[in-house]
Coordinates of N, CA, C and O in Angstrom, one line a residue:
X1 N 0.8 -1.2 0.0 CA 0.0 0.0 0.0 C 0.9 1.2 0.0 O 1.7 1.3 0.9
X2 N 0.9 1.9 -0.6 CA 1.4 3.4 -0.7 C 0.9 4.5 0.4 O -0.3 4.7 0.7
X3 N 2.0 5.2 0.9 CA 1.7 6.1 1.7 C 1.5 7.4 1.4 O 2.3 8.3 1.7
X4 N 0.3 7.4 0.8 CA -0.4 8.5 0.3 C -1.0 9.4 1.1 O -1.9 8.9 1.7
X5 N -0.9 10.4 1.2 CA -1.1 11.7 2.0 C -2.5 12.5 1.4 O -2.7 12.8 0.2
X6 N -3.5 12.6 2.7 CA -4.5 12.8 2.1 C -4.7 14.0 1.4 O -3.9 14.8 1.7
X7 N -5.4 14.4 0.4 CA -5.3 15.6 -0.4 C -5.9 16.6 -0.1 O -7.1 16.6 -0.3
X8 N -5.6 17.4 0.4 CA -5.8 19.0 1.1 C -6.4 19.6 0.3 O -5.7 20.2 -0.5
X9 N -8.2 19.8 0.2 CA -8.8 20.6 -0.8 C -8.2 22.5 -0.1 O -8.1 22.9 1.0
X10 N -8.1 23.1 -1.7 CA -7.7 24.5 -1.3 C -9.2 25.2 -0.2 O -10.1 24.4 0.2
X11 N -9.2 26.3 0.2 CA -10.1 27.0 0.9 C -10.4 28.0 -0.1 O -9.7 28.4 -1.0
X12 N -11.7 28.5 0.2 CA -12.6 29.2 -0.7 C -11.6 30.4 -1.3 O -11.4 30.7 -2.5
X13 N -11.0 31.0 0.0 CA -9.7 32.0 0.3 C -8.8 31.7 -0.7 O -8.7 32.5 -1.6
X14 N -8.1 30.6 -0.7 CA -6.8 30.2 -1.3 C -7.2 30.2 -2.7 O -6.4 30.6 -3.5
X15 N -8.6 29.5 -3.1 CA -8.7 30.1 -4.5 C -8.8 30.9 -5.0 O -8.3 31.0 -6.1
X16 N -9.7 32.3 -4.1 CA -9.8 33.4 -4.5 C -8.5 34.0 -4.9 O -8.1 34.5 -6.0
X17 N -8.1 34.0 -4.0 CA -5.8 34.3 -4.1 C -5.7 33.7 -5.5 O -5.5 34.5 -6.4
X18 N -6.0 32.6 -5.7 CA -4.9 32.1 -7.0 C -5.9 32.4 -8.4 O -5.6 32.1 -9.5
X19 N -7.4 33.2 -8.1 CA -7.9 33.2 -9.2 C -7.6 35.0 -9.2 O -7.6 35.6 -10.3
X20 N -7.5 35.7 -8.2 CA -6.9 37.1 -8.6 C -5.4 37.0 -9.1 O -5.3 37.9 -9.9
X21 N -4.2 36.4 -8.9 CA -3.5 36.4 -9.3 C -3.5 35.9 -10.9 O -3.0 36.6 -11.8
X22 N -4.1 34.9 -11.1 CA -4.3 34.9 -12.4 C -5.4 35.5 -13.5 O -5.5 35.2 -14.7
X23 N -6.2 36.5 -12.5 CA -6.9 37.4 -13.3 C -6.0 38.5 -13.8 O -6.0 39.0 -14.9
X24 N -5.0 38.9 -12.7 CA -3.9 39.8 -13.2 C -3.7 39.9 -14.8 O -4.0 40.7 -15.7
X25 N -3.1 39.1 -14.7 CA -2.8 38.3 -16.1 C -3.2 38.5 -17.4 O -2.6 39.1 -18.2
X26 N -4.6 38.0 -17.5 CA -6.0 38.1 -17.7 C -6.5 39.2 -18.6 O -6.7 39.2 -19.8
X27 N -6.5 40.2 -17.3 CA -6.8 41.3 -17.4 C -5.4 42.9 -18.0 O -5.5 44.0 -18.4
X28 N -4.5 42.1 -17.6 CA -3.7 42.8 -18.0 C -3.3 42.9 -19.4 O -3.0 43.9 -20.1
X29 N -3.5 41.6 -19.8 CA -3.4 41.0 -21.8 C -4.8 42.0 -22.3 O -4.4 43.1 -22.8
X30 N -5.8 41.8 -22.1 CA -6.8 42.2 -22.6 C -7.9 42.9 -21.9 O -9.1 43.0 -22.4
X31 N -7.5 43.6 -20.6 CA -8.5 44.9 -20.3 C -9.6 44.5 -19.5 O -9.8 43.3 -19.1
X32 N -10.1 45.1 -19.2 CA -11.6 44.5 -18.5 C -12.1 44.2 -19.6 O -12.3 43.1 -19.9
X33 N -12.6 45.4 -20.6 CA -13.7 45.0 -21.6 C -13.4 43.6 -22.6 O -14.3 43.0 -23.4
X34 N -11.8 43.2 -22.4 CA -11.7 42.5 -23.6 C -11.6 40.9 -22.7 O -11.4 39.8 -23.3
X35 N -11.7 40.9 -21.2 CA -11.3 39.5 -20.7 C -12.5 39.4 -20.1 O -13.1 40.3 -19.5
X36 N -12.9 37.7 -20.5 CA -14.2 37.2 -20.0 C -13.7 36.5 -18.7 O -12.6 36.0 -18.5
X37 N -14.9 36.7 -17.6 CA -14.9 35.2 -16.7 C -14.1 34.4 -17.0 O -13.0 34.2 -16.5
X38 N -14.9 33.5 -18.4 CA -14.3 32.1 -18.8 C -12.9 31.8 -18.8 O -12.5 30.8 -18.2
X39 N -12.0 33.0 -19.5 CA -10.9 33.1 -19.6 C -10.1 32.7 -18.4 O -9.2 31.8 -18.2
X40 N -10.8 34.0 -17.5 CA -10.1 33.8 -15.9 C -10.3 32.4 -15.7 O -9.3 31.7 -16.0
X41 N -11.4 31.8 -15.2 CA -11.5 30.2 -14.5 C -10.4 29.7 -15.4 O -9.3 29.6 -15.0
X42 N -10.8 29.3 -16.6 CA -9.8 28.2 -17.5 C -8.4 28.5 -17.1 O -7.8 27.5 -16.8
X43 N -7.6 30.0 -17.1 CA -6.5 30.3 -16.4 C -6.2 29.5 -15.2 O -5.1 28.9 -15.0
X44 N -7.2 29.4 -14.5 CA -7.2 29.8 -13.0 C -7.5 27.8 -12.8 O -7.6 27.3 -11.6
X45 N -7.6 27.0 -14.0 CA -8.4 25.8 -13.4 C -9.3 25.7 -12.7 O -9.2 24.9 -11.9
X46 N -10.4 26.5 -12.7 CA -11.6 26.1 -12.4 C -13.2 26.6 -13.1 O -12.8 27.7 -13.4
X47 N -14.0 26.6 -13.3 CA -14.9 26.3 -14.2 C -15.3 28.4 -13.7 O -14.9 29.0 -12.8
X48 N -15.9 28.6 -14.5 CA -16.0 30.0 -14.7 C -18.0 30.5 -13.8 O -18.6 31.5 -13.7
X49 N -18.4 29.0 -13.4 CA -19.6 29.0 -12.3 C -18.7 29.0 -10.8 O -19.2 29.4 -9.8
X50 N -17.7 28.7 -11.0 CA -16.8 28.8 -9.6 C -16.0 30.3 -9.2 O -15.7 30.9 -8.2
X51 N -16.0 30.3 -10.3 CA -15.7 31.9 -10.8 C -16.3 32.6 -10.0 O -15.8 33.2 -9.0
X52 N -17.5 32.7 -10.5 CA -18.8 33.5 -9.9 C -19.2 33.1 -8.4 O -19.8 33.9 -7.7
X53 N -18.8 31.7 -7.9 CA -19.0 31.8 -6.4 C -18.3 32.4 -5.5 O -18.5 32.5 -4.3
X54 N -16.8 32.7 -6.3 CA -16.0 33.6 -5.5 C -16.5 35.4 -5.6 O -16.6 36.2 -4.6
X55 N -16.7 35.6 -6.9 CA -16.8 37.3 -6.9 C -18.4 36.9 -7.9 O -18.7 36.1 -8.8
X56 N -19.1 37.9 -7.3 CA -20.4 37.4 -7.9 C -20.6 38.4 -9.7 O -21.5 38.2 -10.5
X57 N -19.8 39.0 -9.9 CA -19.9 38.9 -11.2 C -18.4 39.8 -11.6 O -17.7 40.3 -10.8
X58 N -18.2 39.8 -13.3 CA -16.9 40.5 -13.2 C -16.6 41.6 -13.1 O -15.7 41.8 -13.9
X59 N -16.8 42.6 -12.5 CA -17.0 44.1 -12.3 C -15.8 44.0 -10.7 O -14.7 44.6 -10.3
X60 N -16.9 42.7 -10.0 CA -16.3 42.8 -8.5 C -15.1 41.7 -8.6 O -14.4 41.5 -7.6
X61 N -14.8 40.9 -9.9 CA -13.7 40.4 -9.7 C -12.5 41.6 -10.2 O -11.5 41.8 -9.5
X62 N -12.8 42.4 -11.4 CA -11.9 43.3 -11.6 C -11.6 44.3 -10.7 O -10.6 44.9 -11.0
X63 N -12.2 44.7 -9.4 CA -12.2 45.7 -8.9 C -11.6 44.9 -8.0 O -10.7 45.7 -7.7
X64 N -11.4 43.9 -7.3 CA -10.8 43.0 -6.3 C -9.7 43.0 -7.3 O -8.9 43.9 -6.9
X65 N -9.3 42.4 -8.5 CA -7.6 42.7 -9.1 C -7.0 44.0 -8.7 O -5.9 44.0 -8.0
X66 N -7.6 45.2 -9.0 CA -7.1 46.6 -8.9 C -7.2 46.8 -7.1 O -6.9 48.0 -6.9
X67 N -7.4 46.4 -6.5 CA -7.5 46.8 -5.2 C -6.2 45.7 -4.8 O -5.7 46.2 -3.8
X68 N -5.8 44.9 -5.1 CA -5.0 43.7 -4.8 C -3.7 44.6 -5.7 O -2.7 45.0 -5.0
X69 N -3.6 44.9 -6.5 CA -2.8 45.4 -7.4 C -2.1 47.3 -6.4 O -1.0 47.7 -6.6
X70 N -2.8 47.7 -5.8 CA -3.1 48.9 -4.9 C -2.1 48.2 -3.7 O -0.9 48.6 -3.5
X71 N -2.8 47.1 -3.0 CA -1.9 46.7 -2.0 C -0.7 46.4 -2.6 O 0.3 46.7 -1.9
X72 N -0.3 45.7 -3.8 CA 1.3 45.7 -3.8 C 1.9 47.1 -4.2 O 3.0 47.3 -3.6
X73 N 1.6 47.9 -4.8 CA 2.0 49.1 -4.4 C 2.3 49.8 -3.5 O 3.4 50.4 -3.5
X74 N 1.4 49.7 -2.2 CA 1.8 50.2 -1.0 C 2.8 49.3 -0.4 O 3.8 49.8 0.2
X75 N 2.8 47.9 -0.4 CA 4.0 47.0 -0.3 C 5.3 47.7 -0.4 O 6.2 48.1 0.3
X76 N 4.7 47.8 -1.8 CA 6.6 48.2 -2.4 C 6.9 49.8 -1.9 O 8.0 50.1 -1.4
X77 N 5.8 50.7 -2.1 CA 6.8 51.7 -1.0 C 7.1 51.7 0.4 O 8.2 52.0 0.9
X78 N 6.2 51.2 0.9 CA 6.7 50.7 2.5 C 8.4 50.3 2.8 O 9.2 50.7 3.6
X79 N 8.5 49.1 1.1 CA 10.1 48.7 1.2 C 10.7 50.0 1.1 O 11.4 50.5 2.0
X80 N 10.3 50.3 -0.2 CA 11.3 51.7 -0.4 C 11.8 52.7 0.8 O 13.0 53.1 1.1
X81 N 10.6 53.0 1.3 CA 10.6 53.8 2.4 C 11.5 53.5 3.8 O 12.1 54.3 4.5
X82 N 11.5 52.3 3.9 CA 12.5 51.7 4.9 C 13.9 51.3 4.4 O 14.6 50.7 5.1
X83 N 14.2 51.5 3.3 CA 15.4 51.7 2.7 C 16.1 52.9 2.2 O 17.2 53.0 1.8
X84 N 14.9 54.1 2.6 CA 15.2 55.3 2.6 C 16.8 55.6 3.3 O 17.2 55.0 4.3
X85 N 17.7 56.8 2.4 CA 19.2 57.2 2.8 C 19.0 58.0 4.3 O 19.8 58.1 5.2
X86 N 17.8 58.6 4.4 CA 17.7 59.2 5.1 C 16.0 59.5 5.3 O 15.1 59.0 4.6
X87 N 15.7 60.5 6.6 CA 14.4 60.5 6.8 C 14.2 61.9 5.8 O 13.0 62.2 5.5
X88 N 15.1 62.5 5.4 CA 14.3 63.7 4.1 C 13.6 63.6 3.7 O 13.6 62.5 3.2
X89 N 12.1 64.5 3.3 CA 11.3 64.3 2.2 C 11.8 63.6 0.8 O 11.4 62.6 0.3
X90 N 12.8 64.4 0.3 CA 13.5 64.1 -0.7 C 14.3 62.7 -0.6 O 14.7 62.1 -1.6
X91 N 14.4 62.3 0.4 CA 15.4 60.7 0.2 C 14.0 59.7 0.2 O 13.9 58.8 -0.7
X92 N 13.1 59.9 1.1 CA 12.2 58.7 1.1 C 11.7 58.5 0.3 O 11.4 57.3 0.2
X93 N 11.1 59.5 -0.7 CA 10.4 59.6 -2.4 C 11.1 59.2 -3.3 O 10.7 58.4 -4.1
X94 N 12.8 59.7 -3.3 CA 13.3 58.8 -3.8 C 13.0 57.0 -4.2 O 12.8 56.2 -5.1
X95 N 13.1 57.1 -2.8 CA 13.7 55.6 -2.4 C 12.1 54.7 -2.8 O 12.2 53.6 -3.4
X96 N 11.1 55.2 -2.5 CA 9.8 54.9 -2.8 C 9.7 55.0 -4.3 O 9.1 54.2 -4.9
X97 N 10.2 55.9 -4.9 CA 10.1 55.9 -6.5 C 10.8 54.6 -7.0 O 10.3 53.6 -7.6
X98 N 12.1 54.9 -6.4 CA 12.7 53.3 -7.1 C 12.3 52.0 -7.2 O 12.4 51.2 -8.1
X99 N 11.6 51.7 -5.5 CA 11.1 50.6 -5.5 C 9.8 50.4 -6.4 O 9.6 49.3 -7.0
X100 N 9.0 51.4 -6.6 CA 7.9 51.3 -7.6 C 8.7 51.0 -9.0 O 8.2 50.2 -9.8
X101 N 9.7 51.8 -9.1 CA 9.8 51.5 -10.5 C 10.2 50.1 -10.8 O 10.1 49.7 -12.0
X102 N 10.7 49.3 -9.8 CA 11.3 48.1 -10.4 C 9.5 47.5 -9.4 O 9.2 47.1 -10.5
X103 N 8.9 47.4 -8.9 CA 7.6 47.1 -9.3 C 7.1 46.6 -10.7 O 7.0 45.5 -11.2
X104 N 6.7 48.0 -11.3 CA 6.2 48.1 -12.6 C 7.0 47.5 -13.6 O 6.4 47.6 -14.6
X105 N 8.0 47.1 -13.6 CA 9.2 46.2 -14.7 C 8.4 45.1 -14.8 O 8.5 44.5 -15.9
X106 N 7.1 44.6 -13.3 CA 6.3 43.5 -13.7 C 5.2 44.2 -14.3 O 4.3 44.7 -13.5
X107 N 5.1 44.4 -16.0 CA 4.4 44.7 -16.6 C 3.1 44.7 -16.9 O 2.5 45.5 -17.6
X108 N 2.5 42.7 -16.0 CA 1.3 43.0 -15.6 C 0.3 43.7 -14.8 O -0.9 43.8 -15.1
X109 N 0.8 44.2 -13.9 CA 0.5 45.3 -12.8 C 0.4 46.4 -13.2 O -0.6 47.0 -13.1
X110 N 1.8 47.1 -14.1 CA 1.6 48.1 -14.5 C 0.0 48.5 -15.6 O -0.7 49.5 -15.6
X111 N 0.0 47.2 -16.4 CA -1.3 47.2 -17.8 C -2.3 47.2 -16.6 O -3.1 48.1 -16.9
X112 N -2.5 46.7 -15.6 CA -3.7 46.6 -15.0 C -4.0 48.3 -14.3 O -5.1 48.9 -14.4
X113 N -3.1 48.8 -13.9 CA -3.6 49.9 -13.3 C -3.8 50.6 -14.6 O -4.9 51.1 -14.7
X114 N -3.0 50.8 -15.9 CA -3.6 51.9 -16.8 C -4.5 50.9 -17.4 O -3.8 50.7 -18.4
X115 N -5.4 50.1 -17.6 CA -6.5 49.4 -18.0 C -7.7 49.5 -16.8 O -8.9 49.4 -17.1
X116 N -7.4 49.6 -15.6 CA -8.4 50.2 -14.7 C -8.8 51.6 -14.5 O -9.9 51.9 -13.9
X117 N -7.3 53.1 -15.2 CA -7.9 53.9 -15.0 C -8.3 53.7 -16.4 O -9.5 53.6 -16.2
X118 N -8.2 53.6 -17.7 CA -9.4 53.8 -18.7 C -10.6 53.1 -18.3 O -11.4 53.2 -19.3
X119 N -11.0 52.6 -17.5 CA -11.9 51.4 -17.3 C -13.2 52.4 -16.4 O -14.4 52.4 -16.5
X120 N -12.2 53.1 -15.4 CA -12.7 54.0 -14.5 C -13.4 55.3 -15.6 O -13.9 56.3 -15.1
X121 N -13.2 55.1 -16.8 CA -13.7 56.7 -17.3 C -15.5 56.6 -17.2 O -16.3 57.3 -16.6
X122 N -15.6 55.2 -17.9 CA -17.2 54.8 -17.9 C -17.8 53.8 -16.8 O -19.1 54.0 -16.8
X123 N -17.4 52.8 -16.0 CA -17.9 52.2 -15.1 C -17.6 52.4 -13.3 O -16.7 51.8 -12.5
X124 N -18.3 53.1 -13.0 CA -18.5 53.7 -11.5 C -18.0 52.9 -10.5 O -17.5 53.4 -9.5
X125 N -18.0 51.9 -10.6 CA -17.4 50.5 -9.2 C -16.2 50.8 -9.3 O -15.5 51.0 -8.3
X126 N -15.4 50.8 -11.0 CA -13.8 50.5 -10.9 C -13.5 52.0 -10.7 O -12.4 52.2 -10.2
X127 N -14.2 53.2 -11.0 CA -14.0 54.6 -11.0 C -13.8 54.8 -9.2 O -12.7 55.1 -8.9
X128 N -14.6 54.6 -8.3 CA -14.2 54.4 -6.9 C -13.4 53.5 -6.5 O -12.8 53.7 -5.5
X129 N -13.1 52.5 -7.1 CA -12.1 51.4 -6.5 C -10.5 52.2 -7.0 O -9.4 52.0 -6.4
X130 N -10.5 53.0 -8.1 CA -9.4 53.6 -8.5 C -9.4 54.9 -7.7 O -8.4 55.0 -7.1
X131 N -10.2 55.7 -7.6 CA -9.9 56.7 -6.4 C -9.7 55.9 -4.7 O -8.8 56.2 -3.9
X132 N -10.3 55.5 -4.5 CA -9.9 54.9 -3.2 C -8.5 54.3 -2.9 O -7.9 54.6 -1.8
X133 N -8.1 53.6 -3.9 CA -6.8 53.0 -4.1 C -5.7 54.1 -4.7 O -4.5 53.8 -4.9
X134 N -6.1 55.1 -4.9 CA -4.8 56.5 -5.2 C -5.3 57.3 -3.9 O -4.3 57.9 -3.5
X135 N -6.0 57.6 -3.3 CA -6.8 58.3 -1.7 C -5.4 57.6 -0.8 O -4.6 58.4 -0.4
X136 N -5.3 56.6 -0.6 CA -4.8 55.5 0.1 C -3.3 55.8 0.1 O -2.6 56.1 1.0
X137 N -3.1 55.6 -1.0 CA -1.8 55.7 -1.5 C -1.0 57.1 -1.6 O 0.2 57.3 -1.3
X138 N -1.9 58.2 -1.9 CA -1.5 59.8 -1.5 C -1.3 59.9 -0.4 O -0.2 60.2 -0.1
X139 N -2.4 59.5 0.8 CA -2.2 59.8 2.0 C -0.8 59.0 2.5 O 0.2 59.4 3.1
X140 N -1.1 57.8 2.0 CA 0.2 57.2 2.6 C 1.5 57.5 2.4 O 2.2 57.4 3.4
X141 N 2.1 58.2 0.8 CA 3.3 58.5 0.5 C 3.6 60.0 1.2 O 4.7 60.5 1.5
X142 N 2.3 60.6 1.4 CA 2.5 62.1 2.0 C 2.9 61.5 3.3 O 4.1 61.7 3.6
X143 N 2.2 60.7 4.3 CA 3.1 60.6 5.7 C 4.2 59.9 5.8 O 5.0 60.2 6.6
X144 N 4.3 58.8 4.9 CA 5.7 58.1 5.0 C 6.9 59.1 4.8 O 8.0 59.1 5.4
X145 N 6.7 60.2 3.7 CA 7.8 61.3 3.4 C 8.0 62.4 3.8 O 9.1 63.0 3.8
X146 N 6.7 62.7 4.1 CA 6.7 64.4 5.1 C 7.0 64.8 3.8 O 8.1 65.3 3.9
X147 N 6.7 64.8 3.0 CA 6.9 65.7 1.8 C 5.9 66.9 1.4 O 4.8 66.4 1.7
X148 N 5.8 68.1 0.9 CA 4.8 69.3 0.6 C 4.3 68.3 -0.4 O 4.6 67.2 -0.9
X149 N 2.9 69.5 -0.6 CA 2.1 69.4 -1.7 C 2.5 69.2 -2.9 O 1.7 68.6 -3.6
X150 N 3.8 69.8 -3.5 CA 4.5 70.1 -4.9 C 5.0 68.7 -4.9 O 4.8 67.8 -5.7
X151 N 5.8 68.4 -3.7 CA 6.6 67.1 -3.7 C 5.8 65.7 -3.9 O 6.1 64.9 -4.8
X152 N 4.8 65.7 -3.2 CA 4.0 64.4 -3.7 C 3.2 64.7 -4.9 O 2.6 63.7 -5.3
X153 N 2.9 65.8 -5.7 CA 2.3 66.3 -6.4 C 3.0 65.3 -7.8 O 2.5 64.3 -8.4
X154 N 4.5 66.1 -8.0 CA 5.5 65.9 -8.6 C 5.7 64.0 -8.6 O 5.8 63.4 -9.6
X155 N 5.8 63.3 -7.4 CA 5.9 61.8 -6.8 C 5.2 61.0 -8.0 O 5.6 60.0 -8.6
X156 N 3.8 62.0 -7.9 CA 3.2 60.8 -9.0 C 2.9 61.7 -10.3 O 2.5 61.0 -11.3
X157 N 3.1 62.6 -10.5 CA 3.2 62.9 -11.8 C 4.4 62.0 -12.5 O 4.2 61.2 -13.5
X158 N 5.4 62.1 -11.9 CA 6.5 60.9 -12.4 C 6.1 59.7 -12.2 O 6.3 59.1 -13.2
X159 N 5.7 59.2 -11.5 CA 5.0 58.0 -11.7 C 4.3 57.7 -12.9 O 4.7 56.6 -13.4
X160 N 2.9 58.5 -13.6 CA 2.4 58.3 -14.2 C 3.3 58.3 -15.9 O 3.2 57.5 -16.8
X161 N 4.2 59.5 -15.7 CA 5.3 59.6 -16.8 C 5.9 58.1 -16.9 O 5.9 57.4 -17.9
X162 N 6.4 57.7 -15.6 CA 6.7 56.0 -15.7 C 6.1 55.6 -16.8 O 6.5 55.6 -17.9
X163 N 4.7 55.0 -16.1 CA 3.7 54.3 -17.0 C 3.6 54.8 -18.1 O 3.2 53.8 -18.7
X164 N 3.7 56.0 -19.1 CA 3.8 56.3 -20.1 C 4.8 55.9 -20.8 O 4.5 55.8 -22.0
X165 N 6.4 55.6 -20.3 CA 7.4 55.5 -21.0 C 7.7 53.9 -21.3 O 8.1 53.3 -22.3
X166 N 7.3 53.3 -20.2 CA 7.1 51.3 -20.2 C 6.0 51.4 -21.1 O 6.5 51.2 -22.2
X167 N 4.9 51.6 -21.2 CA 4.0 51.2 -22.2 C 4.1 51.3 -23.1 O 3.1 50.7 -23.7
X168 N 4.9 51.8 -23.8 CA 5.2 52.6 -25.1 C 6.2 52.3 -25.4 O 6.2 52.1 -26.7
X169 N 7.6 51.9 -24.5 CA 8.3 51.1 -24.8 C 9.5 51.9 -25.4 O 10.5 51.5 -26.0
X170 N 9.3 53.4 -24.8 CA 10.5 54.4 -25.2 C 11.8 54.2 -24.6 O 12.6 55.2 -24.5
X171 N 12.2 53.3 -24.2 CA 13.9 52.7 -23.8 C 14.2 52.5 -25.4 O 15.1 53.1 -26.0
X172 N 13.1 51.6 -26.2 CA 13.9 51.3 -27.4 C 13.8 52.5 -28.6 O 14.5 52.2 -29.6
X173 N 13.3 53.7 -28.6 CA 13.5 54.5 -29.3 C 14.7 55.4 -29.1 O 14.4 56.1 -28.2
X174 N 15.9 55.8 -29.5 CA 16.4 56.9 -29.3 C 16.5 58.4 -29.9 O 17.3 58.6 -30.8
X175 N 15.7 59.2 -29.5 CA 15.2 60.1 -30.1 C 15.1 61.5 -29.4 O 14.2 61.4 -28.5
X176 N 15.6 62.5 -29.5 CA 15.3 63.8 -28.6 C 14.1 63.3 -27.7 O 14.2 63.0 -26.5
X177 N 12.7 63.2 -28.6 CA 11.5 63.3 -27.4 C 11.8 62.2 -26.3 O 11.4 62.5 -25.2
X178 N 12.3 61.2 -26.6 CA 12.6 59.9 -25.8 C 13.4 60.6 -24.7 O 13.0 60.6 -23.5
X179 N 14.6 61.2 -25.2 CA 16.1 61.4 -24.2 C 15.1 62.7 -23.3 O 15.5 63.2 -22.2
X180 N 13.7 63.3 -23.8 CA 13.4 64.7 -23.0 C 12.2 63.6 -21.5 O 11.8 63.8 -20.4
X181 N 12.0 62.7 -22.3 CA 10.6 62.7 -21.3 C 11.5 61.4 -20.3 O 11.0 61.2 -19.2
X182 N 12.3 60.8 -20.7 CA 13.7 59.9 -20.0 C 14.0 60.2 -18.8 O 13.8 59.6 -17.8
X183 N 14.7 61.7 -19.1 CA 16.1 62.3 -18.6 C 15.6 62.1 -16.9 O 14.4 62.3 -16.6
X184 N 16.6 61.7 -16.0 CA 16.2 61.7 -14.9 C 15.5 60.2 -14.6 O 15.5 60.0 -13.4
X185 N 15.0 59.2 -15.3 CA 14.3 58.3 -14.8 C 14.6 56.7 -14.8 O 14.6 56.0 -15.8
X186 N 14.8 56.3 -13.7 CA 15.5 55.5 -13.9 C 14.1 54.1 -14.4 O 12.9 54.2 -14.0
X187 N 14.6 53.0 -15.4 CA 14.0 51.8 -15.3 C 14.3 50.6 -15.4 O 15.2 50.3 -16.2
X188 N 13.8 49.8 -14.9 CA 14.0 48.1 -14.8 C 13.8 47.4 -15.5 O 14.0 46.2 -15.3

């Protein structure tokens, strides 16, 4: 007889985990508007009615990616921030920019938040779930750095420049406009 170890069904929890991680994905390839349910479950190994017993339709599974997507963000500046050179406004934004930036090198994350704010222009659930999750995230980088208004202002305007330059893929252009909107930024 073989000593076979009984098989540990996942918890409702542990699927949910492994069907938002691979909605990431998902949703990152093809958008809200362009990824079905089906897609996710078949991703995710499980039928796309199981789908639905986790998040009861896809609005609240997408809006659970971008809120999950929100918490690794704040993750990663937290690192940043405790790797900070110093407690300066200026060193901890740093240090928080960097860690985001090598964040966003995982380019699913990055597609999902600019596929959640177009998403946010016409559907109101993901439009609050994207202010709540930058609410969160302002308040948080403003107290981790003690930085002014201009300074966190500035924090994510570069940030968003990020996401403009990875999307687009301007590392591989070299070109005045490339070296102007570059200059200064570092990427992963």
């Amino acid at each position: 007889m073989k000593n076979e170890r009984p098989r540990q069904l996942s918890t409702a929890e542990e699927r949910r985990e492994t069907v938002l991680r691979t909605a990431i994905g998902a949703f990152a390839s093809r958008g809200y508007f362009g990824t079905t349910t089906t897609e996710v479950g078949k991703a995710a190994g499980i039928s796309q009615a199981y789908v639905y017993r986790l998040f009861p339709n896809k609005e609240s599974l997408f809006v659970a990616v971008v809120e999950h997507c929100f918490t690794r963000v704040r993750a990663s500046l937290e690192e940043g921030a405790a790797q900070a050179a110093s407690s300066a406004p200026e060193a901890v934004l740093h240090a928080m920019g960097d860690a985001y930036a090598k964040l966003i090198s995982d380019n699913d994350l990055m597609l999902v938040q600019l596929h959640a704010q177009a998403a946010a222009v016409s559907e109101p659930a993901i439009r609050d779930a994207v202010r709540a999750g930058y609410a969160r995230t302002v308040e948080y980088v403003r107290g981790a750095s003690g930085g002014d208004e201009r300074q966190i202002q500035e924090f994510f305007a570069t940030g968003m420049l990020c996401h403009l330059l990875v999307s687009m893929g301007a590392e591989e252009v070299d070109a005045p406009w490339t070296r102007t909107l570059s200059a200064g930024i570092t990427h992963y």
